[in-house]
Amino acid sequence: MEISASPYSPKRVDFPGSKLCRICSSIPASFWSDESRNIGVKLQPLESIRLEAQRGCQLCAILLMGLDRDPNFQSGNHKTLELKRNAFYAMPEDMDVDRSSLLTLREDTLRGQDHGYRMKNPRDFGFSLVPSPWSALQPVKMGEHVDNIQLIQVWLKNCRDNHTQCSSNIECFLPTRILDLQAFSDSEDIRLVTSIADDLFFDGKPPKYVTLSHCWGPPSKQPLTTTKATLSGRMTRIPFEKLPQTFQDAVKICRSLRQRFLWIDSLCIIQDDEGDWAKEAALMASVYSYSYFTLAALDSKDSSGGCKMVADIQSSYSNRFVDIDFYGPEEGETKFPRQRLRVFEVPFFDDGSIEVGHLNSRAWTLQERELSRRVISFASQGLLWECNELRATSQRPWENIERSTTRSIYRVPLGDTKGLFKSKATWDDIVEDYSARLLTKQSDRLVALSGIAQAAQEFYQGATYVGGIWSSLIPEGLLWKTVPQRSKATKLAHQNDTESSYIAPSWSWASVTSPVDFSLVRASVKVPPDLNFSFGRTIAQRLTVEQMVGIPKYQDPYGALKYGALVLSGALLFNVDISDRVMGPHADLSVGLIKDGVRVGEVSLDAADMVSSLSK
């Protein structure tokens, strides 16, 4: 089927802000309808598309983005191009277009439809009808800025009104200290207040507050902090101009959304008071769980990076999609009501790239994200919304996109702690993700995970938690091994931190600085017994936990440790042959395991410098 665009096609009126050229304006509404498949529309030669884009045609501009990225389109500029709905079908032989210059434009609906086919061709573009309530937003023009505040307001209202899973966590908590953003009516300055002394509760209920998730950065770019010496001054006044850019952006966003209170860790916790820091770290699970929403500066390496927005705090960087309003003339027997269409490039964030921002490389931010009811992440290309029932981008704020499949915890809805700990293997997934993240102080290795561990206790009822391992997951929980690092060999955690001589017992994954994995735990017990990766599990299944104890360094049983011990029964004795060892390119060291004079397997050492202790 072919539809030729011409001035005589059935009338279609576009919104004045979505300027289109004569050819694009004449594309009939039926081309975009759900009933239309395998149809094409003749456009114009590439040089004409380029000219019309310069003149302001929004559709030509977005199509040109893909064309300019593909060197195959630099030839045949004089040939007429085609806009085609479905790439599954071959283009008719009699179509008078350049077959090497075929444009495709598919309707991008929920993943799993369109036969699951995901085209990655740079000539591929998507479109989707804009549903209510997002159709009430101002139409977006190509290459201009999006009103982030208006979009966040619609997200929040939709979540409050329609998401029952997001409203179950009733506000009944307020952090010890919090920033008052409306402390001064005649100034942008803010101040630190205490929830008890300043009597912030109204009718016995605490006010809503927002949390900020951000990268602290290296010591040379540490954010503004509260110390014992500055506490009094912070509670008197904090000049707005003294705040780093990320903090300033967060304050402006909260004010635009009419939120008075904001919690920022570096300012709300006394950083050089060990007792206060330990007490507040133990409250992290509650701080983020009861927050109205969390603002995440996803792509900022430190507090000077901001939320990646332009000077107008309500706008993000130039978008790469455009809205076109179609009105409803009758075409044959079909009547098309007024609808808004959004045309966009191959969607960003769909490949899990949202997971690799600077923020998500830090250990502390794992629990900040997973325990929050709602997270609004600011990336360089737009916003990402996450709550229990919706995960969407500013490009398509109404459509659920999958969480990354690289780690199973991201397939669980945000804030769903029961789902997060639905199986034994899931805790291993959490540890694998967490251990691969960066941590400035190794003494925080257990503390930065304490919020998630505290939330997990409801699932692992009756189990003891020591050193990042649950008693109910032993003995399999002991089958972790270090993952080789490219830049340096694995070391024991306490050797890299002068502030602490003890991090965790040697049987805990927290005792080393390297990422760890539990591939042995996932190995099936049905595999042939002569395979090495099943051998460790077979041994582990003979073990019984007799005693597991941990003495917390502070009052938090999920946090830092003074001491940890594990007593097992049923262990088998082996000899270790240090002469039978393999040294990989990145200090992946293993030694032979001997039983009755026969090599029966190998042992992966926790750290590269352990061979010397075995030789004694």
Coordinates of C-alpha atoms in Angstrom, one line a residue:
M1 CA 0.0 0.0 0.0
E2 CA 1.3 3.4 -0.9
I3 CA 0.1 6.8 0.3
S4 CA 1.5 9.8 -1.6
A5 CA 1.7 13.0 0.3
S6 CA 0.3 16.0 -1.6
P7 CA -1.5 19.3 -0.9
Y8 CA -4.7 17.5 -1.8
S9 CA -4.6 14.8 0.9
P10 CA -7.3 15.0 3.5
K11 CA -6.9 18.0 5.8
R12 CA -4.6 17.7 8.8
V13 CA -4.0 20.7 11.0
D14 CA -0.9 20.8 13.2
F15 CA -0.4 22.9 16.3
P16 CA 1.1 26.3 15.4
G17 CA 4.1 25.6 17.6
S18 CA 4.9 22.4 15.6
K19 CA 5.8 24.0 12.3
L20 CA 5.8 21.6 9.4
C21 CA 6.7 22.0 5.7
R22 CA 4.2 21.5 2.9
I23 CA 5.1 17.9 2.4
C24 CA 5.1 16.9 6.0
S25 CA 1.8 18.8 6.6
S26 CA 0.1 16.8 3.9
I27 CA 0.8 13.4 5.6
P28 CA -2.7 12.1 6.3
A29 CA -3.8 11.2 9.8
S30 CA -4.4 7.6 8.6
F31 CA -0.7 7.1 8.3
W32 CA -0.3 7.3 12.1
S33 CA -3.4 5.3 13.0
D34 CA -3.3 1.9 14.7
E35 CA -5.0 0.3 11.8
S36 CA -2.4 1.3 9.3
R37 CA 0.5 -1.2 8.7
N38 CA 3.0 -1.7 6.0
I39 CA 2.4 1.6 4.3
G40 CA 4.7 4.2 3.0
V41 CA 4.6 7.9 2.4
K42 CA 6.7 9.6 -0.3
L43 CA 8.6 12.5 1.1
Q44 CA 11.2 14.5 -0.9
P45 CA 14.9 14.4 -1.7
L46 CA 17.5 14.6 1.1
E47 CA 18.6 18.1 0.1
S48 CA 15.0 19.3 0.3
I49 CA 14.6 17.7 3.7
R50 CA 17.7 19.5 4.8
L51 CA 16.5 22.8 3.5
E52 CA 13.1 22.5 5.1
A53 CA 14.7 21.6 8.4
Q54 CA 16.7 24.8 8.2
R55 CA 13.5 26.6 7.6
G56 CA 12.0 25.2 10.8
C57 CA 10.1 22.0 9.8
Q58 CA 10.1 20.0 13.0
L59 CA 9.5 16.6 11.4
C60 CA 12.3 17.1 8.8
A61 CA 14.6 18.2 11.6
I62 CA 14.2 15.0 13.6
L63 CA 14.5 12.8 10.5
L64 CA 17.6 14.6 9.4
M65 CA 19.3 13.7 12.7
G66 CA 19.3 10.0 11.8
L67 CA 20.2 10.7 8.2
D68 CA 23.3 12.7 9.1
R69 CA 24.6 9.9 11.4
D70 CA 24.5 7.4 8.5
P71 CA 27.2 7.8 5.8
N72 CA 25.0 5.6 3.4
F73 CA 22.7 8.6 3.0
Q74 CA 25.4 10.9 1.7
S75 CA 24.8 9.4 -1.8
G76 CA 21.7 9.6 -3.8
N77 CA 20.6 13.0 -2.4
H78 CA 18.5 13.7 -5.5
K79 CA 16.3 10.6 -4.9
T80 CA 12.9 10.8 -3.3
L81 CA 12.9 9.3 0.2
E82 CA 10.0 7.3 1.8
L83 CA 8.7 7.3 5.3
K84 CA 7.7 3.7 6.0
R85 CA 5.6 2.3 8.9
N86 CA 6.9 -1.2 9.1
A87 CA 10.4 -2.5 8.3
F88 CA 9.3 -6.2 8.3
Y89 CA 8.0 -5.9 4.8
A90 CA 10.0 -5.4 1.7
M91 CA 9.5 -2.2 -0.2
P92 CA 7.4 -2.7 -3.4
E93 CA 9.6 -2.9 -6.5
D94 CA 7.6 -0.3 -8.3
M95 CA 8.1 2.4 -5.6
D96 CA 10.0 5.3 -7.2
V97 CA 12.4 5.8 -4.3
D98 CA 16.1 5.1 -3.7
R99 CA 16.1 1.6 -2.1
S100 CA 19.4 2.3 -0.4
S101 CA 18.0 5.4 1.2
L102 CA 14.9 3.9 2.8
L103 CA 13.6 5.7 6.0
T104 CA 11.7 3.6 8.5
L105 CA 9.4 5.0 11.1
R106 CA 7.8 2.5 13.4
E107 CA 5.2 3.0 16.1
D108 CA 7.1 2.5 19.4
T109 CA 4.7 1.0 21.9
L110 CA 5.4 -1.1 24.9
R111 CA 8.3 -3.5 24.6
G112 CA 7.3 -7.0 23.6
Q113 CA 4.9 -5.8 20.9
D114 CA 5.9 -5.3 17.3
H115 CA 6.9 -9.0 17.4
G116 CA 9.6 -8.0 19.8
Y117 CA 11.7 -6.6 17.0
R118 CA 14.0 -3.7 18.1
M119 CA 15.6 -1.9 15.2
K120 CA 18.9 -0.2 16.0
N121 CA 19.4 1.3 12.6
P122 CA 20.2 5.0 12.9
R123 CA 17.5 5.6 10.3
D124 CA 14.9 4.3 12.6
F125 CA 12.5 6.7 14.3
G126 CA 9.6 6.1 16.7
F127 CA 6.2 7.7 17.3
S128 CA 3.5 7.3 19.8
L129 CA 0.1 8.9 20.6
V130 CA 0.3 11.1 23.7
P131 CA -2.4 9.9 26.3
S132 CA -4.0 11.9 29.0
P133 CA -2.9 13.5 31.3
W134 CA 0.3 14.2 29.4
S135 CA -1.5 15.5 26.4
A136 CA -2.4 18.5 28.5
L137 CA 1.2 19.6 28.7
Q138 CA 2.5 22.2 26.4
P139 CA 3.5 20.7 23.0
V140 CA 7.3 20.2 22.6
K141 CA 9.2 21.7 19.8
M142 CA 12.2 20.1 18.2
G143 CA 15.6 21.2 19.6
E144 CA 14.0 23.4 22.3
H145 CA 13.8 23.0 26.1
V146 CA 11.3 20.9 27.9
D147 CA 9.5 22.3 31.0
N148 CA 10.7 19.8 33.6
I149 CA 8.8 21.2 36.5
Q150 CA 5.4 20.9 34.7
L151 CA 6.3 17.3 33.7
I152 CA 7.3 16.4 37.3
Q153 CA 4.1 17.9 38.6
V154 CA 2.0 15.7 36.2
W155 CA 4.1 12.6 37.2
L156 CA 3.5 13.3 40.9
K157 CA -0.2 13.9 40.5
N158 CA -0.6 10.8 38.4
C159 CA 1.3 8.8 41.0
R160 CA -0.7 10.2 44.0
D161 CA -4.1 9.8 42.3
N162 CA -3.6 6.4 40.5
H163 CA -0.8 4.4 42.1
T164 CA -2.0 2.5 45.2
Q165 CA 1.4 0.8 45.7
C166 CA 3.1 4.2 46.0
S167 CA 0.7 5.6 48.6
S168 CA 1.0 2.7 51.1
N169 CA 4.0 4.2 52.9
I170 CA 2.2 6.9 54.9
E171 CA 4.3 9.8 56.1
C172 CA 5.1 9.2 59.7
F173 CA 8.8 10.1 59.9
L174 CA 10.9 13.1 59.8
P175 CA 14.8 13.1 59.9
T176 CA 16.6 14.5 62.9
R177 CA 17.7 17.6 60.9
I178 CA 16.3 19.0 57.7
L179 CA 16.8 22.0 55.5
D180 CA 14.1 24.7 55.6
L181 CA 13.9 26.2 52.2
Q182 CA 11.4 28.9 53.2
A183 CA 13.2 30.1 56.3
F184 CA 13.6 33.6 55.0
S185 CA 10.8 35.4 53.1
D186 CA 13.1 38.1 51.7
S187 CA 16.1 35.9 50.7
E188 CA 17.0 32.7 48.9
D189 CA 19.1 31.7 51.9
I190 CA 18.1 28.5 53.8
R191 CA 18.8 27.1 57.2
L192 CA 19.2 23.8 59.0
V193 CA 16.5 23.0 61.5
T194 CA 15.9 20.1 64.0
S195 CA 12.5 18.3 63.7
I196 CA 12.0 18.3 67.5
A197 CA 13.3 21.7 68.6
D198 CA 11.5 23.6 65.8
D199 CA 8.2 21.7 66.2
L200 CA 7.6 21.0 62.5
F201 CA 4.8 18.6 63.0
F202 CA 1.3 19.8 62.2
D203 CA -1.7 18.1 63.8
G204 CA 0.6 15.4 64.9
K205 CA 1.8 14.6 61.3
P206 CA 5.2 15.4 59.9
P207 CA 5.5 17.5 56.8
K208 CA 6.6 16.1 53.4
Y209 CA 10.3 16.3 52.7
V210 CA 12.5 15.6 49.6
T211 CA 15.8 13.8 49.6
L212 CA 18.8 14.4 47.4
S213 CA 21.0 11.6 46.0
H214 CA 24.4 13.0 44.7
C215 CA 28.0 12.2 44.2
W216 CA 30.3 13.7 46.7
G217 CA 33.3 13.6 44.4
P218 CA 37.0 13.5 45.3
P219 CA 38.4 15.2 48.4
S220 CA 39.3 18.3 46.4
K221 CA 35.7 18.8 45.4
Q222 CA 33.9 17.8 48.5
P223 CA 30.4 19.4 49.0
L224 CA 29.4 21.9 51.6
T225 CA 29.2 20.0 54.9
T226 CA 28.0 20.5 58.5
T227 CA 30.6 19.9 61.2
K228 CA 30.6 20.5 65.0
A229 CA 32.2 23.9 64.4
T230 CA 29.7 25.0 61.7
L231 CA 26.5 23.5 63.2
S232 CA 25.4 26.6 64.9
G233 CA 26.0 28.7 61.8
R234 CA 24.1 26.3 59.6
M235 CA 21.1 26.5 62.0
T236 CA 21.2 30.2 61.8
R237 CA 21.6 30.8 58.0
I238 CA 23.2 29.1 55.0
P239 CA 23.8 31.6 52.2
F240 CA 22.3 30.3 48.9
E241 CA 25.4 31.5 47.0
K242 CA 27.6 29.3 49.2
L243 CA 25.8 26.1 48.1
P244 CA 27.4 24.1 45.3
Q245 CA 25.5 23.9 42.0
T246 CA 23.8 20.6 42.6
F247 CA 22.5 21.8 46.0
Q248 CA 21.3 25.1 44.4
D249 CA 19.5 23.1 41.7
A250 CA 17.8 20.9 44.2
V251 CA 16.6 23.9 46.2
K252 CA 15.2 25.6 43.1
I253 CA 13.4 22.4 42.0
C254 CA 11.9 21.9 45.4
R255 CA 10.7 25.5 45.6
S256 CA 9.2 25.2 42.1
L257 CA 7.3 22.1 43.2
R258 CA 6.2 23.9 46.4
Q259 CA 8.2 21.6 48.7
R260 CA 9.6 23.3 51.8
F261 CA 11.9 20.7 53.3
L262 CA 15.0 19.0 51.8
W263 CA 17.3 16.5 53.2
I264 CA 21.0 16.4 52.1
D265 CA 23.3 14.0 53.8
S266 CA 26.4 16.3 53.9
L267 CA 24.5 19.1 55.6
C268 CA 22.0 17.2 57.7
I269 CA 24.5 14.9 59.4
I270 CA 27.4 16.2 61.5
Q271 CA 30.3 14.8 59.5
D272 CA 33.0 15.0 62.2
D273 CA 30.9 13.7 65.0
E274 CA 31.3 9.9 65.0
G275 CA 28.4 9.3 67.3
D276 CA 26.0 11.5 65.3
W277 CA 27.2 10.0 62.0
A278 CA 26.6 6.4 63.3
K279 CA 23.1 7.2 64.6
E280 CA 22.1 9.0 61.4
A281 CA 23.6 6.3 59.1
A282 CA 21.4 3.7 61.0
L283 CA 18.3 5.8 60.0
M284 CA 19.1 5.8 56.3
A285 CA 16.4 3.2 55.5
S286 CA 13.7 5.4 57.1
V287 CA 15.1 8.7 55.6
Y288 CA 14.7 7.4 52.0
S289 CA 11.7 5.2 52.5
Y290 CA 9.5 8.0 53.9
S291 CA 10.8 10.7 51.6
Y292 CA 8.1 12.2 49.3
F293 CA 10.5 11.7 46.4
T294 CA 14.2 11.6 45.8
L295 CA 16.1 13.9 43.4
A296 CA 19.0 12.1 41.8
A297 CA 21.8 14.1 40.0
L298 CA 22.6 11.1 37.8
D299 CA 25.4 12.5 35.6
S300 CA 27.2 14.8 38.0
K301 CA 30.6 13.6 39.2
D302 CA 30.6 15.9 42.2
S303 CA 28.4 18.6 43.8
S304 CA 29.6 21.2 41.3
G305 CA 28.0 19.4 38.4
G306 CA 24.4 20.4 39.1
C307 CA 21.3 18.6 37.8
K308 CA 22.4 19.0 34.2
M309 CA 19.8 21.7 33.4
V310 CA 20.2 25.0 31.6
A311 CA 20.1 28.4 33.2
D312 CA 16.3 28.2 33.4
I313 CA 16.0 25.6 36.1
Q314 CA 12.7 24.4 34.8
S315 CA 14.2 23.3 31.5
S316 CA 16.5 20.4 30.4
Y317 CA 18.9 20.4 27.5
S318 CA 17.6 20.3 23.9
N319 CA 15.1 17.5 23.4
R320 CA 15.2 15.2 20.4
F321 CA 11.5 14.7 19.9
V322 CA 8.6 16.8 18.7
D323 CA 4.8 17.0 19.3
I324 CA 2.3 17.3 16.5
D325 CA -1.4 17.8 17.0
F326 CA -3.8 16.0 14.6
Y327 CA -7.3 17.2 14.3
G328 CA -10.2 15.0 13.2
P329 CA -11.5 15.3 9.6
E330 CA -13.2 12.2 8.3
E331 CA -11.3 10.0 5.9
G332 CA -13.6 7.6 4.2
E333 CA -15.5 5.9 7.0
T334 CA -13.0 6.6 9.7
K335 CA -13.2 9.6 11.9
F336 CA -10.0 10.7 13.6
P337 CA -10.4 12.7 16.9
R338 CA -7.9 15.3 17.9
Q339 CA -4.8 13.5 19.0
R340 CA -1.2 14.5 19.9
L341 CA 1.6 12.6 18.2
R342 CA 5.1 12.5 19.6
V343 CA 7.9 11.6 17.0
F344 CA 11.3 10.8 18.4
E345 CA 14.6 9.2 17.6
V346 CA 15.4 5.7 18.8
P347 CA 14.6 6.1 22.5
F348 CA 17.4 6.7 24.9
F349 CA 17.5 4.8 28.3
D350 CA 15.9 1.7 26.7
D351 CA 19.2 -0.2 26.7
G352 CA 19.8 0.2 30.4
S353 CA 22.2 3.2 29.9
I354 CA 20.4 4.9 32.8
E355 CA 22.1 2.4 35.1
V356 CA 25.6 3.5 34.2
G357 CA 25.5 7.2 35.3
H358 CA 28.2 8.5 37.7
L359 CA 25.7 8.4 40.5
N360 CA 25.0 4.7 40.1
S361 CA 28.7 3.9 40.3
R362 CA 28.8 4.8 44.0
A363 CA 28.1 2.4 46.8
W364 CA 26.1 4.7 49.0
T365 CA 23.6 5.5 46.2
L366 CA 22.3 1.9 45.8
Q367 CA 20.2 2.0 48.9
E368 CA 19.2 5.6 48.2
R369 CA 17.6 4.5 44.9
E370 CA 16.2 1.1 46.0
L371 CA 14.5 2.3 49.2
S372 CA 12.9 5.5 47.8
R373 CA 9.2 5.4 46.8
R374 CA 9.8 7.8 43.9
V375 CA 13.1 8.8 42.2
I376 CA 13.4 11.6 39.7
S377 CA 16.8 11.2 38.0
F378 CA 18.4 14.1 36.0
A379 CA 20.4 12.9 33.1
S380 CA 22.1 14.9 30.3
Q381 CA 19.3 14.0 27.8
G382 CA 16.3 14.4 30.1
L383 CA 14.5 13.0 33.1
L384 CA 13.8 9.5 34.3
W385 CA 10.9 8.8 36.6
E386 CA 10.8 5.7 38.8
C387 CA 8.1 4.6 41.3
N388 CA 6.5 1.4 42.3
E389 CA 4.2 1.3 39.3
L390 CA 5.9 3.4 36.5
R391 CA 9.4 3.8 35.1
A392 CA 9.4 6.3 32.3
T393 CA 11.5 9.0 30.6
S394 CA 10.7 12.6 29.6
Q395 CA 10.7 11.4 26.0
R396 CA 7.7 9.1 26.7
P397 CA 6.6 9.9 30.3
W398 CA 3.5 7.7 30.1
E399 CA 5.2 4.4 29.0
N400 CA 6.8 1.9 31.3
I401 CA 10.3 0.9 30.2
E402 CA 12.1 -2.1 31.5
R403 CA 14.7 -1.9 34.2
S404 CA 18.1 -3.1 33.1
T405 CA 18.3 -6.9 32.8
T406 CA 22.0 -6.9 33.6
R407 CA 21.2 -7.3 37.2
S408 CA 18.0 -9.0 38.5
I409 CA 17.4 -6.5 41.3
Y410 CA 16.6 -3.9 38.6
R411 CA 13.6 -5.9 37.4
V412 CA 11.9 -5.4 40.8
P413 CA 9.6 -2.3 41.1
L414 CA 11.2 0.6 43.0
G415 CA 10.5 0.4 46.7
D416 CA 9.2 -3.1 46.6
T417 CA 11.3 -4.6 49.4
K418 CA 9.4 -7.9 49.5
G419 CA 9.9 -8.3 45.8
L420 CA 13.5 -7.2 46.1
F421 CA 14.3 -10.0 48.5
K422 CA 12.0 -12.6 47.0
S423 CA 14.6 -15.3 46.8
K424 CA 18.0 -16.4 48.3
A425 CA 19.7 -15.6 45.0
T426 CA 18.5 -12.1 45.0
W427 CA 20.6 -11.1 48.0
D428 CA 23.6 -12.4 46.1
D429 CA 22.6 -10.1 43.2
I430 CA 22.5 -7.1 45.5
V431 CA 25.9 -7.9 47.0
E432 CA 27.4 -8.3 43.5
D433 CA 26.1 -4.9 42.4
Y434 CA 27.1 -3.2 45.6
S435 CA 30.6 -4.7 45.8
A436 CA 31.3 -3.4 42.3
R437 CA 30.6 0.2 43.2
L438 CA 33.1 2.8 44.3
L439 CA 33.6 3.6 48.0
T440 CA 35.9 6.4 49.3
K441 CA 36.2 4.9 52.8
Q442 CA 36.4 1.2 53.2
S443 CA 35.2 1.6 56.8
D444 CA 31.8 2.4 55.2
R445 CA 31.7 -1.0 53.4
L446 CA 29.0 -2.4 55.6
V447 CA 27.5 0.9 56.7
A448 CA 26.5 2.0 53.2
L449 CA 24.5 -1.2 52.8
S450 CA 22.8 -1.1 56.2
G451 CA 19.6 0.5 55.0
I452 CA 18.9 -2.3 52.5
A453 CA 19.9 -4.9 55.1
Q454 CA 17.5 -3.4 57.6
A455 CA 14.7 -3.5 55.0
A456 CA 15.6 -7.1 54.2
Q457 CA 15.1 -8.3 57.8
E458 CA 11.4 -8.4 57.2
F459 CA 11.9 -11.0 54.5
Y460 CA 14.7 -13.0 56.3
Q461 CA 12.7 -13.2 59.5
G462 CA 14.5 -15.1 62.3
A463 CA 17.8 -14.9 60.4
T464 CA 21.0 -13.3 61.9
Y465 CA 22.8 -10.7 59.8
V466 CA 26.6 -10.5 60.3
G467 CA 29.1 -8.9 57.9
G468 CA 26.8 -8.6 54.9
I469 CA 25.7 -12.3 55.1
W470 CA 22.4 -13.8 56.4
S471 CA 22.6 -17.0 58.5
S472 CA 19.7 -18.5 56.5
L473 CA 21.8 -18.2 53.3
I474 CA 24.8 -20.1 54.8
P475 CA 26.6 -22.2 53.7
E476 CA 26.0 -21.1 50.1
G477 CA 26.5 -17.5 51.2
L478 CA 30.2 -18.3 51.8
L479 CA 30.8 -19.3 48.1
W480 CA 31.7 -15.8 47.0
K481 CA 34.8 -15.2 45.0
T482 CA 36.6 -12.0 44.0
V483 CA 36.4 -10.6 40.5
P484 CA 39.7 -9.6 39.0
Q485 CA 40.1 -5.8 38.7
R486 CA 41.8 -4.3 35.7
S487 CA 43.8 -1.6 37.5
K488 CA 44.9 -3.3 40.7
A489 CA 45.0 -6.5 42.6
T490 CA 42.4 -7.2 45.3
K491 CA 43.5 -6.3 48.8
L492 CA 42.0 -6.9 52.2
A493 CA 39.6 -4.0 53.0
H494 CA 41.2 -2.9 56.3
Q495 CA 44.6 -2.5 54.6
N496 CA 43.3 0.3 52.5
D497 CA 41.7 2.3 55.2
T498 CA 43.9 3.9 57.9
E499 CA 40.8 4.9 60.0
S500 CA 39.8 1.3 60.8
S501 CA 41.8 -1.8 61.6
Y502 CA 38.8 -4.1 61.2
I503 CA 36.1 -4.1 58.5
A504 CA 34.6 -7.6 58.5
P505 CA 35.5 -11.2 59.3
S506 CA 37.6 -13.0 56.7
W507 CA 34.6 -15.3 55.6
S508 CA 32.6 -12.2 54.6
W509 CA 32.8 -10.6 51.1
A510 CA 33.1 -7.2 52.9
S511 CA 36.6 -8.1 54.0
V512 CA 38.0 -7.5 50.5
T513 CA 37.9 -4.4 48.3
S514 CA 37.2 -6.3 45.0
P515 CA 33.8 -6.9 43.4
V516 CA 32.6 -10.4 44.2
D517 CA 30.3 -12.9 42.5
F518 CA 28.3 -15.9 43.5
S519 CA 28.5 -17.9 40.4
L520 CA 29.1 -21.1 42.4
V521 CA 25.8 -20.6 44.2
R522 CA 23.9 -20.4 40.9
A523 CA 25.5 -23.6 39.6
S524 CA 23.0 -26.4 39.4
V525 CA 23.5 -29.4 41.7
K526 CA 22.6 -31.6 38.8
V527 CA 25.7 -30.8 36.8
P528 CA 28.4 -33.6 36.5
P529 CA 30.3 -33.8 39.8
D530 CA 33.7 -33.6 38.1
L531 CA 33.1 -30.0 37.1
N532 CA 35.0 -27.5 39.3
F533 CA 32.2 -25.0 39.7
S534 CA 29.8 -27.7 41.2
F535 CA 32.5 -29.0 43.5
G536 CA 32.4 -26.0 45.9
R537 CA 28.7 -26.2 46.3
T538 CA 28.8 -29.9 47.0
I539 CA 31.3 -29.3 49.8
A540 CA 29.2 -26.4 51.2
Q541 CA 26.0 -28.5 51.4
R542 CA 27.8 -30.7 53.9
L543 CA 28.2 -27.8 56.3
T544 CA 26.0 -26.8 59.2
V545 CA 25.9 -23.4 60.9
E546 CA 26.4 -24.0 64.7
Q547 CA 26.9 -20.3 65.7
M548 CA 27.1 -16.9 64.0
V549 CA 27.7 -13.8 66.0
G550 CA 28.6 -10.2 65.3
I551 CA 29.4 -7.3 67.7
P552 CA 28.4 -4.0 66.2
K553 CA 30.9 -1.1 66.4
Y554 CA 28.0 1.3 67.2
Q555 CA 24.3 0.6 68.0
D556 CA 23.4 -0.5 64.5
P557 CA 23.4 -4.3 64.1
Y558 CA 23.4 -3.9 60.3
G559 CA 26.3 -1.5 60.2
A560 CA 30.0 -1.5 61.1
L561 CA 31.4 -4.4 63.1
K562 CA 33.9 -4.7 66.0
Y563 CA 34.0 -8.5 65.6
G564 CA 32.4 -11.3 63.8
A565 CA 32.6 -15.1 64.2
L566 CA 31.1 -18.2 62.5
V567 CA 31.2 -21.8 63.8
L568 CA 30.5 -24.5 61.2
S569 CA 30.4 -28.3 61.6
G570 CA 30.8 -31.0 59.0
A571 CA 33.8 -29.4 57.3
L572 CA 36.1 -31.5 55.2
L573 CA 39.9 -31.2 55.4
F574 CA 42.0 -30.6 52.3
N575 CA 45.6 -29.8 51.6
V576 CA 46.5 -26.7 49.6
D577 CA 49.3 -27.0 47.1
I578 CA 50.7 -23.5 46.7
S579 CA 53.0 -24.7 43.9
D580 CA 50.0 -25.6 41.8
R581 CA 48.7 -22.1 41.2
V582 CA 47.5 -19.9 38.4
M583 CA 48.2 -16.2 38.1
G584 CA 45.9 -14.4 35.7
P585 CA 46.7 -11.1 34.0
H586 CA 44.9 -9.1 36.8
A587 CA 46.1 -11.1 39.9
D588 CA 43.3 -13.7 39.6
L589 CA 45.1 -16.2 41.8
S590 CA 44.1 -19.8 42.5
V591 CA 45.9 -22.7 44.1
G592 CA 45.4 -26.4 43.9
L593 CA 43.2 -28.4 46.4
I594 CA 44.5 -31.8 47.3
K595 CA 42.6 -34.7 48.9
D596 CA 44.4 -38.0 49.7
G597 CA 47.2 -37.0 47.4
V598 CA 44.9 -36.4 44.4
R599 CA 44.1 -32.9 43.0
V600 CA 40.3 -32.6 43.4
G601 CA 39.9 -28.9 42.6
E602 CA 41.2 -25.4 43.2
V603 CA 40.7 -22.5 45.6
S604 CA 40.3 -18.9 44.5
L605 CA 42.1 -16.8 47.0
D606 CA 40.4 -13.7 48.4
A607 CA 43.4 -11.4 47.9
A608 CA 46.6 -11.6 45.8
D609 CA 48.9 -11.4 48.8
M610 CA 47.5 -14.4 50.6
V611 CA 49.9 -16.9 49.1
S612 CA 52.6 -15.9 51.6
S613 CA 50.4 -16.8 54.5
L614 CA 49.7 -20.2 53.0
S615 CA 53.4 -21.0 52.6
K616 CA 54.1 -20.6 56.3

